[in-house]
Amino acid sequence: MQLERLLKSHFGFNSFRKGQREIIEDVLEKKDVLSMLPTGAGKSLLYLLPGYIFDGSILIVSPLLSLMEDQVEQLKKAGEKRVVAINSFMDPGERSRVLHQLSKFKFIYVSPEILQSPFLMNKLIHMKISLFVVDEAHCISQWGHEFRPHYLSLSEARRKLGSPPCLALTATATEEVREDIKKQLEMKNVVCHIHSVDRENITFIVEPFFTCDEKMERVKELAKILKGPGIIYTSTRAWAENLSAFLMESNQLKVAAYHGGMETHDRLLIQKQFLNGQLDCICATNAFGMGINKPNIRYVIHFHPPANMEAYVQEIGRAGRDQCPSVAILLYNEGDKEIPSLLIEHEFPDENQLIELIQAASLMDKERFLQWLEGYGISSTAKRFIEFQFEQEKMFNREEKTKEQLAIVFQTILNHIQKRKQYKLNKLDEMFHWIVKKECKRRGILKAFGEHLTYKNKNCCTICEATIQPFLNHKKREPDSFFQWEKELHYIFSRVT
Ligand code: ADP
Ligand code: MG
């Protein structure tokens, strides 16, 4: 009963949602816990509530700046002042002020990168950390769709802190990824709470097209007739911008683009506008949305299919967090597999580049090599991959390597590249297989995560003859809304500049 009282007094909720209570009880018993609950299920509560019972602080490793800022803002709004996010975006004065009184904070959000900072670690070591939380834990796994090498040093960080109990949270992890998370975080006697990835309130629609132009026409129509707000995912930054401009012009909608190539300030601003309900829809790459807590997103459209089922489930999961009916619409045409296949190619250096990179690394120390790598013509993902592999192969440990040793390093890394590439291409095949297969879409998603279908809503999916009728906007748009939008923009910019 005490838990219910805390739930009410700190969060204003009357009852726990499915799964929350059991997981919190395990966390309170100081067990290592891995929980997989669908997006919107309420995973933050799993560490927030124990925060009010444990006497030490809760350290939360979170993958995205925007996500951290969002969480901190929500907690502050709810009256919790002892909360802070430490990241590279903070101005130095503020950071030093925070670090000097770090133990005053109950909830400390950090990025995996900042956790490498010896100064921060030194502060943390001298504090009591009651719980080590890893949010979006699938990022740890090299088989996860958001793989981040820095996440691999989390186990070391945890050890330095005296191995506090660990809580790993994710919404989408296949069996393979879950095993990897446990291993990478060195979780002992771990208790797993694995819930279905199914989102019962989401209807799945898949529509095929012959050409991209037809698809543009359809997305224009959908953005006009669907009840928003919504997200439209594209596979490239250029497409996010094109589509946003196209919709703004043709539909007079309040649309903005969001992608990783934009300045951090702009991204945070767009995210805020979207969260505040100032945008009808956002055209974004997969850089947008992780952990975003906007309850009333009514539709998620994929203008391009994502690269794997896990990414798809994460992205559509942003719809209908308020549990109200919402729709996921995927549009595709014949050539759509090309972009993701190319993107997968670009995530790795090719053979000649690998030879060049190994030669360069054998002549430089780590710092110089990384500087040199900055200007080298491969993608940032490929750069991260190389840095990580070279670290693993001890390329920077000052001992000169013989030709034979370098050849072995080359072969080892090349094998890794081939294995990872093949894995990703298989995942892409699985995604496209799901798109075209004449089988209930919900059943197909569950299968990909090793589950069976037990429940179907009435408006299930394209194959089960669902329609988008319930998701149409019946309200007439105000004719001058575009100009109001301009006014709003002007107002917003006049405040930030
Ligand atoms: P997740 O991380 O699982 O995607 P969040 O932790 O962001 O989800 O929670 C989603 C929303 O659900 C938040 O607005 C949160 O306040 C709300 N929520 C969480 N637990 C409960 C509960 N027991 N009762 C009502 N609302 C809840
Ligand atoms: Mg979350």
Coordinates of C-alpha atoms and ligand atoms in Angstrom, one line a residue:
M1 CA 0.0 0.0 0.0
Q2 CA 2.9 2.3 0.7
L3 CA 3.8 2.2 -3.0
E4 CA 0.3 3.3 -4.0
R5 CA 0.6 6.2 -1.5
L6 CA 3.9 7.3 -3.0
L7 CA 2.4 6.9 -6.5
K8 CA -0.4 9.3 -5.6
S9 CA 1.6 11.8 -3.6
H10 CA 4.5 12.2 -6.0
F11 CA 2.9 11.6 -9.3
G12 CA -0.8 12.0 -8.8
F13 CA -1.6 8.6 -10.3
N14 CA -4.2 6.4 -8.8
S15 CA -3.0 3.0 -9.8
F16 CA 0.0 1.3 -11.4
R17 CA -0.1 0.4 -15.0
K18 CA 0.5 -3.1 -16.2
G19 CA 3.9 -4.4 -15.1
Q20 CA 5.0 -1.3 -13.1
R21 CA 4.4 -2.6 -9.6
E22 CA 6.2 -6.0 -10.0
I23 CA 9.2 -4.3 -11.6
I24 CA 9.4 -1.6 -8.9
E25 CA 9.3 -4.3 -6.2
D26 CA 12.2 -6.0 -7.8
V27 CA 14.1 -2.8 -8.1
L28 CA 13.5 -2.1 -4.4
E29 CA 14.9 -5.5 -3.5
K30 CA 18.1 -4.3 -5.2
K31 CA 18.0 -6.9 -7.9
D32 CA 19.4 -6.2 -11.4
V33 CA 16.4 -5.8 -13.6
L34 CA 15.9 -5.8 -17.4
S35 CA 12.5 -4.5 -18.4
M36 CA 11.0 -4.4 -21.8
L37 CA 7.7 -2.6 -21.9
P38 CA 6.2 -1.0 -24.9
T39 CA 6.6 2.7 -25.6
G40 CA 4.4 4.8 -23.5
A41 CA 3.9 2.1 -20.9
G42 CA 5.5 4.3 -18.2
K43 CA 9.1 3.1 -17.9
S44 CA 10.4 6.3 -16.3
L45 CA 8.3 5.6 -13.2
L46 CA 10.3 2.4 -12.6
Y47 CA 13.2 4.4 -11.4
L48 CA 11.5 7.6 -10.4
L49 CA 9.4 6.0 -7.7
P50 CA 12.3 4.0 -6.1
G51 CA 14.1 7.4 -6.1
Y52 CA 11.7 8.5 -3.3
I53 CA 12.5 5.4 -1.3
F54 CA 16.3 4.9 -1.8
D55 CA 18.4 7.3 0.2
G56 CA 21.0 7.8 -2.5
S57 CA 20.8 9.3 -6.0
I58 CA 19.6 7.7 -9.1
L59 CA 21.9 7.9 -12.1
I60 CA 20.2 7.6 -15.4
V61 CA 22.2 7.0 -18.6
S62 CA 20.2 8.4 -21.5
P63 CA 21.1 8.3 -25.2
L64 CA 19.8 11.6 -26.3
L65 CA 20.2 15.2 -25.3
S66 CA 16.7 16.1 -26.3
L67 CA 15.3 13.2 -24.4
M68 CA 17.2 14.2 -21.2
E69 CA 16.0 17.8 -21.5
D70 CA 12.5 16.6 -21.9
Q71 CA 12.5 14.4 -18.9
V72 CA 14.1 17.0 -16.7
E73 CA 11.6 19.6 -17.8
Q74 CA 8.7 17.2 -17.0
L75 CA 10.1 16.4 -13.6
K76 CA 10.6 20.1 -12.8
K77 CA 7.1 20.8 -13.9
A78 CA 5.9 18.1 -11.5
G79 CA 7.7 19.9 -8.7
E80 CA 10.9 17.9 -8.4
K81 CA 13.8 20.4 -8.1
R82 CA 16.5 17.9 -7.4
V83 CA 16.9 16.8 -11.0
V84 CA 19.7 17.6 -13.5
A85 CA 20.9 16.6 -16.9
I86 CA 24.7 16.7 -17.4
N87 CA 25.8 16.8 -21.0
S88 CA 28.2 18.5 -23.4
F89 CA 25.6 21.1 -24.3
M90 CA 25.6 22.7 -20.8
D91 CA 27.6 25.9 -20.5
P92 CA 30.8 25.4 -18.5
G93 CA 29.8 27.8 -15.7
E94 CA 26.5 26.0 -15.1
R95 CA 28.2 22.6 -15.4
S96 CA 30.8 23.5 -12.8
R97 CA 28.2 24.8 -10.4
V98 CA 26.2 21.6 -10.8
L99 CA 29.2 19.4 -10.4
H100 CA 30.2 21.1 -7.2
Q101 CA 27.0 20.2 -5.5
L102 CA 26.1 17.1 -7.4
S103 CA 25.1 15.0 -4.3
K104 CA 22.2 17.4 -3.8
F105 CA 20.5 16.0 -6.8
K106 CA 18.3 13.0 -6.6
F107 CA 17.9 12.3 -10.3
I108 CA 21.0 12.7 -12.4
Y109 CA 20.7 12.2 -16.2
V110 CA 24.0 11.7 -18.1
S111 CA 25.0 10.8 -21.6
P112 CA 27.2 7.8 -22.0
E113 CA 29.9 10.1 -23.5
I114 CA 29.9 12.5 -20.6
L115 CA 30.2 9.6 -18.1
Q116 CA 33.7 9.0 -19.5
S117 CA 34.7 12.3 -18.0
P118 CA 37.1 11.6 -15.1
F119 CA 36.0 14.8 -13.3
L120 CA 32.4 13.7 -13.3
M121 CA 33.2 10.1 -12.4
N122 CA 35.3 11.4 -9.4
K123 CA 32.3 13.3 -8.1
L124 CA 30.0 10.3 -8.6
I125 CA 32.4 7.9 -6.8
H126 CA 32.1 10.0 -3.7
M127 CA 28.4 9.9 -3.7
K128 CA 25.9 7.3 -2.9
I129 CA 24.3 6.0 -6.2
S130 CA 21.4 3.7 -5.3
L131 CA 20.4 2.8 -8.8
F132 CA 22.2 2.7 -12.1
V133 CA 19.6 3.1 -14.9
V134 CA 20.2 2.6 -18.6
D135 CA 17.4 4.0 -20.6
E136 CA 16.9 2.8 -24.2
A137 CA 19.2 0.0 -23.4
H138 CA 19.0 -1.6 -26.8
C139 CA 21.6 1.1 -27.8
I140 CA 24.2 -1.0 -25.9
S141 CA 23.9 -4.0 -28.2
Q142 CA 25.9 -4.1 -31.4
W143 CA 22.9 -5.9 -32.7
G144 CA 20.6 -3.1 -31.6
H145 CA 19.4 -0.6 -34.2
E146 CA 20.9 2.4 -32.5
F147 CA 24.3 0.9 -31.6
R148 CA 26.6 3.4 -29.8
P149 CA 30.1 2.2 -28.9
H150 CA 30.3 4.5 -25.9
Y151 CA 27.6 2.5 -24.3
L152 CA 30.0 -0.4 -24.1
S153 CA 32.0 1.3 -21.4
L154 CA 29.0 1.5 -19.1
S155 CA 29.9 -1.7 -17.3
E156 CA 33.2 -0.1 -16.4
A157 CA 31.5 3.0 -15.1
R158 CA 29.2 0.9 -13.0
R159 CA 32.0 -1.1 -11.5
K160 CA 33.8 2.2 -10.5
L161 CA 30.7 3.2 -8.7
G162 CA 30.8 0.1 -6.6
S163 CA 28.4 -1.9 -8.8
P164 CA 25.0 -0.4 -7.7
P165 CA 21.9 -2.4 -8.8
C166 CA 21.2 -1.9 -12.4
L167 CA 17.9 -1.3 -14.2
A168 CA 18.0 -1.6 -18.0
L169 CA 14.9 -0.2 -19.9
T170 CA 13.9 -0.8 -23.5
A171 CA 10.8 -1.0 -25.6
T172 CA 12.2 -3.0 -28.4
A173 CA 14.8 -5.7 -28.0
T174 CA 14.8 -9.0 -29.7
E175 CA 16.0 -12.0 -27.7
E176 CA 19.5 -11.6 -29.1
V177 CA 19.7 -8.0 -28.1
R178 CA 18.4 -8.7 -24.6
E179 CA 21.1 -11.3 -24.0
D180 CA 23.7 -8.8 -25.2
I181 CA 22.4 -6.1 -22.8
K182 CA 22.7 -8.4 -19.9
K183 CA 26.2 -9.4 -20.9
Q184 CA 27.4 -5.8 -21.6
L185 CA 26.1 -4.4 -18.4
E186 CA 27.5 -7.4 -16.4
M187 CA 24.1 -7.9 -14.8
K188 CA 24.1 -10.7 -12.2
N189 CA 21.1 -12.8 -11.3
V190 CA 19.1 -10.6 -13.5
V191 CA 15.3 -10.6 -13.3
C192 CA 13.7 -10.0 -16.7
H193 CA 10.3 -8.4 -17.1
I194 CA 9.4 -8.8 -20.8
H195 CA 6.1 -7.5 -22.0
S196 CA 4.5 -7.7 -25.4
V197 CA 5.6 -5.2 -28.0
D198 CA 2.1 -5.1 -29.2
R199 CA 0.4 -1.7 -29.2
E200 CA -3.3 -2.6 -29.1
N201 CA -4.6 0.9 -29.9
I202 CA -2.6 1.3 -33.1
T203 CA -4.0 0.3 -36.5
F204 CA -1.5 -0.7 -39.1
I205 CA -2.0 0.4 -42.7
V206 CA 0.4 -0.5 -45.6
E207 CA -0.1 1.1 -49.0
P208 CA 1.9 0.2 -52.1
F209 CA 2.7 2.7 -54.9
F210 CA 4.3 2.5 -58.3
T211 CA 6.2 5.8 -58.2
C212 CA 7.5 8.2 -55.6
D213 CA 5.3 11.0 -57.1
E214 CA 2.2 9.0 -56.3
K215 CA 3.4 8.6 -52.8
M216 CA 3.9 12.4 -52.5
E217 CA 0.4 13.0 -53.6
R218 CA -0.9 10.5 -51.1
V219 CA 1.1 11.9 -48.2
K220 CA -0.2 15.3 -49.1
E221 CA -3.7 14.0 -48.9
L222 CA -3.1 12.1 -45.7
A223 CA -1.6 15.1 -43.9
K224 CA -4.7 17.1 -44.9
I225 CA -7.4 14.6 -43.9
L226 CA -5.9 12.9 -40.8
K227 CA -6.4 14.2 -37.4
G228 CA -3.1 15.3 -36.0
P229 CA -0.6 15.9 -34.6
G230 CA 1.5 13.4 -36.5
I231 CA 5.0 12.4 -37.5
I232 CA 6.1 11.6 -41.0
Y233 CA 9.3 9.6 -41.2
T234 CA 11.7 9.8 -44.1
S235 CA 15.0 7.9 -44.6
T236 CA 17.1 10.9 -45.4
R237 CA 17.6 14.5 -44.2
A238 CA 17.0 16.0 -47.6
W239 CA 13.7 14.2 -47.8
A240 CA 12.6 15.4 -44.4
E241 CA 13.2 19.0 -45.6
N242 CA 11.7 18.5 -49.0
L243 CA 8.6 17.0 -47.6
S244 CA 8.2 19.5 -44.9
A245 CA 8.4 22.4 -47.5
F246 CA 6.1 20.5 -49.8
L247 CA 3.4 20.0 -47.2
M248 CA 3.7 23.5 -45.9
E249 CA 3.2 25.0 -49.3
S250 CA 0.6 22.7 -50.7
N251 CA -1.5 22.1 -47.5
Q252 CA -0.8 25.3 -45.6
L253 CA -0.1 23.1 -42.6
K254 CA 2.1 24.0 -39.7
V255 CA 5.0 21.6 -40.5
A256 CA 8.6 21.5 -39.6
A257 CA 11.6 19.3 -40.5
Y258 CA 13.8 17.6 -37.9
H259 CA 17.0 15.7 -38.5
G260 CA 20.5 15.1 -37.1
G261 CA 22.1 17.6 -39.5
M262 CA 20.3 20.6 -37.9
E263 CA 21.9 22.7 -35.2
T264 CA 21.1 21.5 -31.7
H265 CA 19.4 24.8 -30.9
D266 CA 17.0 24.4 -33.8
R267 CA 16.3 20.8 -33.0
L268 CA 15.4 21.6 -29.4
L269 CA 13.2 24.5 -30.6
I270 CA 11.3 22.3 -33.1
Q271 CA 10.9 19.6 -30.6
K272 CA 9.5 22.1 -28.1
Q273 CA 7.1 23.5 -30.6
F274 CA 5.9 20.0 -31.5
L275 CA 5.5 19.1 -27.8
N276 CA 3.6 22.3 -27.1
G277 CA 1.1 21.6 -29.9
Q278 CA 2.3 24.4 -32.2
L279 CA 2.9 22.1 -35.1
D280 CA 0.4 19.9 -37.1
C281 CA 3.1 17.5 -38.1
I282 CA 6.8 17.0 -38.2
C283 CA 8.8 15.5 -41.1
A284 CA 11.8 13.8 -39.6
T285 CA 14.5 11.2 -39.9
N286 CA 14.9 8.5 -37.3
A287 CA 16.9 11.1 -35.3
F288 CA 13.5 12.3 -34.0
G289 CA 11.4 10.8 -31.3
M290 CA 13.2 8.5 -29.0
G291 CA 11.6 8.7 -25.6
I292 CA 9.5 11.7 -26.6
N293 CA 6.6 11.8 -24.3
K294 CA 3.8 13.5 -26.3
P295 CA 0.7 11.6 -25.4
N296 CA -1.6 12.7 -28.3
I297 CA 0.3 11.8 -31.5
R298 CA -2.5 10.5 -33.7
Y299 CA -0.6 9.2 -36.7
V300 CA 2.8 8.1 -37.7
I301 CA 3.4 7.9 -41.4
H302 CA 6.4 6.2 -42.9
F303 CA 7.1 7.9 -46.2
H304 CA 10.1 5.5 -46.5
P305 CA 10.1 2.2 -44.7
P306 CA 12.7 1.9 -41.9
A307 CA 15.6 -0.4 -42.0
N308 CA 14.4 -3.0 -39.6
M309 CA 11.4 -4.1 -37.5
E310 CA 12.8 -2.8 -34.2
A311 CA 13.1 0.7 -35.6
Y312 CA 9.6 0.4 -37.1
V313 CA 8.1 -0.6 -33.7
Q314 CA 10.0 2.2 -31.9
E315 CA 8.8 4.8 -34.4
I316 CA 5.1 3.8 -34.7
G317 CA 5.1 3.4 -30.9
R318 CA 5.3 7.2 -30.6
A319 CA 1.6 7.3 -31.7
G320 CA -1.2 7.0 -29.2
R321 CA 0.8 7.0 -25.9
D322 CA -2.5 8.2 -24.3
Q323 CA -3.9 4.8 -25.3
C324 CA -6.5 6.4 -27.7
P325 CA -6.9 4.9 -31.1
S326 CA -4.1 6.0 -33.5
V327 CA -2.8 4.9 -36.9
A328 CA 0.5 3.8 -38.4
I329 CA 0.6 4.2 -42.1
L330 CA 3.5 2.9 -44.2
L331 CA 3.8 4.0 -47.8
Y332 CA 6.2 2.2 -50.1
N333 CA 7.2 1.9 -53.7
E334 CA 9.4 -0.6 -55.6
G335 CA 12.7 1.3 -55.3
D336 CA 12.4 2.0 -51.6
K337 CA 14.9 -0.7 -50.5
E338 CA 17.7 1.1 -52.3
I339 CA 18.2 4.0 -49.8
P340 CA 18.4 1.8 -46.7
S341 CA 20.7 -0.7 -48.5
L342 CA 23.0 2.2 -49.4
L343 CA 22.8 3.6 -45.9
I344 CA 23.9 0.2 -44.6
E345 CA 26.8 0.2 -47.0
H346 CA 27.8 3.7 -45.8
E347 CA 27.9 2.6 -42.2
F348 CA 31.2 0.8 -42.9
P349 CA 34.4 1.7 -44.7
D350 CA 35.1 -0.4 -47.8
E351 CA 38.2 -2.6 -48.1
N352 CA 40.5 0.1 -49.6
Q353 CA 39.4 2.6 -47.0
L354 CA 40.1 0.1 -44.2
I355 CA 43.6 -0.4 -45.5
E356 CA 44.2 3.3 -45.5
L357 CA 42.7 3.7 -42.1
I358 CA 44.9 1.0 -40.6
Q359 CA 48.0 2.5 -42.2
A360 CA 47.1 5.9 -40.8
A361 CA 46.4 4.6 -37.3
S362 CA 49.7 2.7 -37.3
L363 CA 51.6 6.0 -37.8
M364 CA 49.7 8.2 -35.3
D365 CA 48.7 8.3 -31.7
K366 CA 45.0 8.1 -30.9
E367 CA 44.4 11.8 -30.5
R368 CA 46.0 12.7 -33.8
F369 CA 44.3 9.8 -35.6
L370 CA 40.9 10.9 -34.4
Q371 CA 41.6 14.4 -35.6
W372 CA 42.7 13.1 -39.0
L373 CA 39.6 10.8 -39.1
E374 CA 37.4 13.9 -38.7
G375 CA 38.3 15.0 -42.2
Y376 CA 38.3 11.6 -43.8
G377 CA 35.5 10.9 -46.2
I378 CA 33.4 8.3 -44.5
S379 CA 30.1 8.6 -42.7
S380 CA 30.0 9.5 -39.0
T381 CA 28.6 6.0 -38.2
A382 CA 31.6 4.5 -40.0
K383 CA 33.9 6.7 -38.0
R384 CA 32.4 5.6 -34.8
F385 CA 32.7 2.0 -35.9
I386 CA 36.4 2.4 -36.8
E387 CA 37.2 4.1 -33.5
F388 CA 35.6 1.3 -31.6
Q389 CA 37.2 -1.5 -33.7
F390 CA 40.7 0.1 -33.4
E391 CA 40.3 0.4 -29.7
Q392 CA 39.3 -3.3 -29.5
E393 CA 42.3 -4.3 -31.6
K394 CA 44.6 -2.2 -29.5
M395 CA 45.8 0.0 -32.4
F396 CA 46.7 2.8 -30.1
N397 CA 48.7 1.1 -27.4
R398 CA 52.0 2.7 -28.5
E399 CA 53.6 -0.6 -29.5
E400 CA 54.6 -0.6 -33.1
K401 CA 52.8 -3.3 -35.0
T402 CA 54.5 -5.6 -37.6
K403 CA 53.1 -6.0 -41.1
E404 CA 51.8 -9.4 -40.1
Q405 CA 50.0 -8.0 -37.1
L406 CA 48.4 -5.3 -39.2
A407 CA 47.2 -7.8 -41.7
I408 CA 45.6 -9.8 -38.9
V409 CA 43.9 -6.6 -37.7
F410 CA 42.7 -5.9 -41.2
Q411 CA 41.2 -9.4 -41.6
T412 CA 39.5 -9.3 -38.2
I413 CA 37.9 -6.0 -38.8
L414 CA 36.9 -7.0 -42.3
N415 CA 35.2 -10.1 -40.9
H416 CA 33.3 -7.9 -38.4
I417 CA 32.2 -5.6 -41.2
Q418 CA 30.9 -8.4 -43.3
K419 CA 29.1 -10.0 -40.4
R420 CA 27.4 -6.8 -39.3
K421 CA 26.5 -5.8 -42.8
Q422 CA 25.0 -9.2 -43.5
Y423 CA 23.0 -9.0 -40.3
K424 CA 21.7 -5.6 -41.2
L425 CA 20.8 -6.6 -44.7
N426 CA 18.9 -9.6 -43.3
K427 CA 17.0 -7.3 -41.0
L428 CA 16.1 -5.1 -43.9
D429 CA 14.9 -8.1 -45.8
E430 CA 12.8 -9.1 -42.9
M431 CA 11.2 -5.6 -42.8
F432 CA 10.3 -5.7 -46.6
H433 CA 9.1 -9.2 -46.2
W434 CA 6.7 -8.0 -43.6
I435 CA 5.6 -5.1 -45.8
V436 CA 4.5 -7.2 -48.7
K437 CA 3.4 -10.4 -47.0
K438 CA -0.3 -11.1 -47.1
E439 CA -0.5 -11.8 -43.4
C440 CA -2.0 -9.8 -40.5
K441 CA 0.5 -7.0 -39.8
R442 CA 0.1 -7.3 -36.1
R443 CA 0.8 -11.0 -36.2
G444 CA 3.9 -10.3 -38.3
I445 CA 5.3 -7.8 -35.9
L446 CA 4.8 -10.1 -32.9
K447 CA 6.4 -12.9 -34.8
A448 CA 9.5 -10.8 -35.3
F449 CA 9.8 -10.5 -31.5
G450 CA 9.1 -14.2 -30.9
E451 CA 5.6 -13.6 -29.7
H452 CA 2.2 -15.0 -30.6
L453 CA -0.9 -13.0 -31.4
T454 CA -3.5 -13.2 -28.6
Y455 CA -5.6 -10.1 -29.1
K456 CA -6.7 -8.0 -32.1
N457 CA -8.6 -4.8 -32.1
K458 CA -11.5 -4.3 -34.4
N459 CA -9.6 -2.0 -36.7
C460 CA -6.4 -4.1 -36.8
C461 CA -4.6 -3.7 -40.1
T462 CA -4.7 -3.5 -43.9
I463 CA -4.9 -7.3 -44.2
C464 CA -7.7 -7.5 -41.6
E465 CA -9.5 -4.8 -43.7
A466 CA -9.0 -1.9 -41.4
T467 CA -9.7 1.6 -42.6
I468 CA -8.4 5.1 -41.8
Q469 CA -11.9 6.3 -41.4
P470 CA -11.8 6.7 -37.6
F471 CA -8.7 8.8 -37.9
L472 CA -10.0 11.5 -40.1
N473 CA -10.1 15.1 -39.1
H474 CA -13.7 16.3 -39.1
K475 CA -13.0 19.8 -38.0
K476 CA -12.7 22.4 -40.8
R477 CA -9.3 24.1 -40.7
E478 CA -9.3 27.9 -40.1
P479 CA -8.5 29.6 -43.4
D480 CA -6.0 32.0 -41.9
S481 CA -4.2 29.4 -39.8
F482 CA -1.1 29.8 -42.0
F483 CA -0.8 33.4 -41.2
Q484 CA -1.3 32.7 -37.5
W485 CA 1.5 30.3 -37.8
E486 CA 3.7 33.0 -39.2
K487 CA 2.8 35.2 -36.4
E488 CA 3.6 32.5 -33.9
L489 CA 7.0 31.8 -35.5
H490 CA 7.8 35.5 -35.4
Y491 CA 6.9 35.5 -31.7
I492 CA 9.0 32.5 -30.9
F493 CA 12.0 33.8 -32.8
S494 CA 11.7 37.2 -31.2
R495 CA 11.9 35.5 -27.9
V496 CA 15.0 33.3 -28.6
T497 CA 17.1 35.8 -30.4
Ligands
ADP1 P1 8.0 5.0 -21.7 O1 9.3 5.5 -21.2 O2 7.6 3.7 -21.2 O3 7.8 5.2 -23.1 P2 7.0 7.2 -20.0 O4 7.7 6.8 -18.7 O5 7.6 8.4 -20.7 O6 6.9 6.0 -21.0 O7 5.5 7.4 -19.6 C1 4.5 7.7 -20.5 C2 3.4 8.5 -19.8 O8 2.6 7.7 -19.0 C3 3.9 9.7 -19.0 O9 3.1 10.8 -19.3 C4 3.7 9.2 -17.6 O10 3.5 10.3 -16.7 C5 2.4 8.4 -17.7 N1 2.3 7.3 -16.7 C6 3.3 6.5 -16.2 N2 2.8 5.7 -15.2 C7 1.5 6.0 -15.1 C8 0.5 5.5 -14.2 N3 0.7 4.5 -13.3 N4 -0.8 6.1 -14.3 C9 -1.0 7.1 -15.2 N5 -0.1 7.6 -16.0 C10 1.2 7.1 -16.0
MG2 MG 11.1 6.3 -21.9

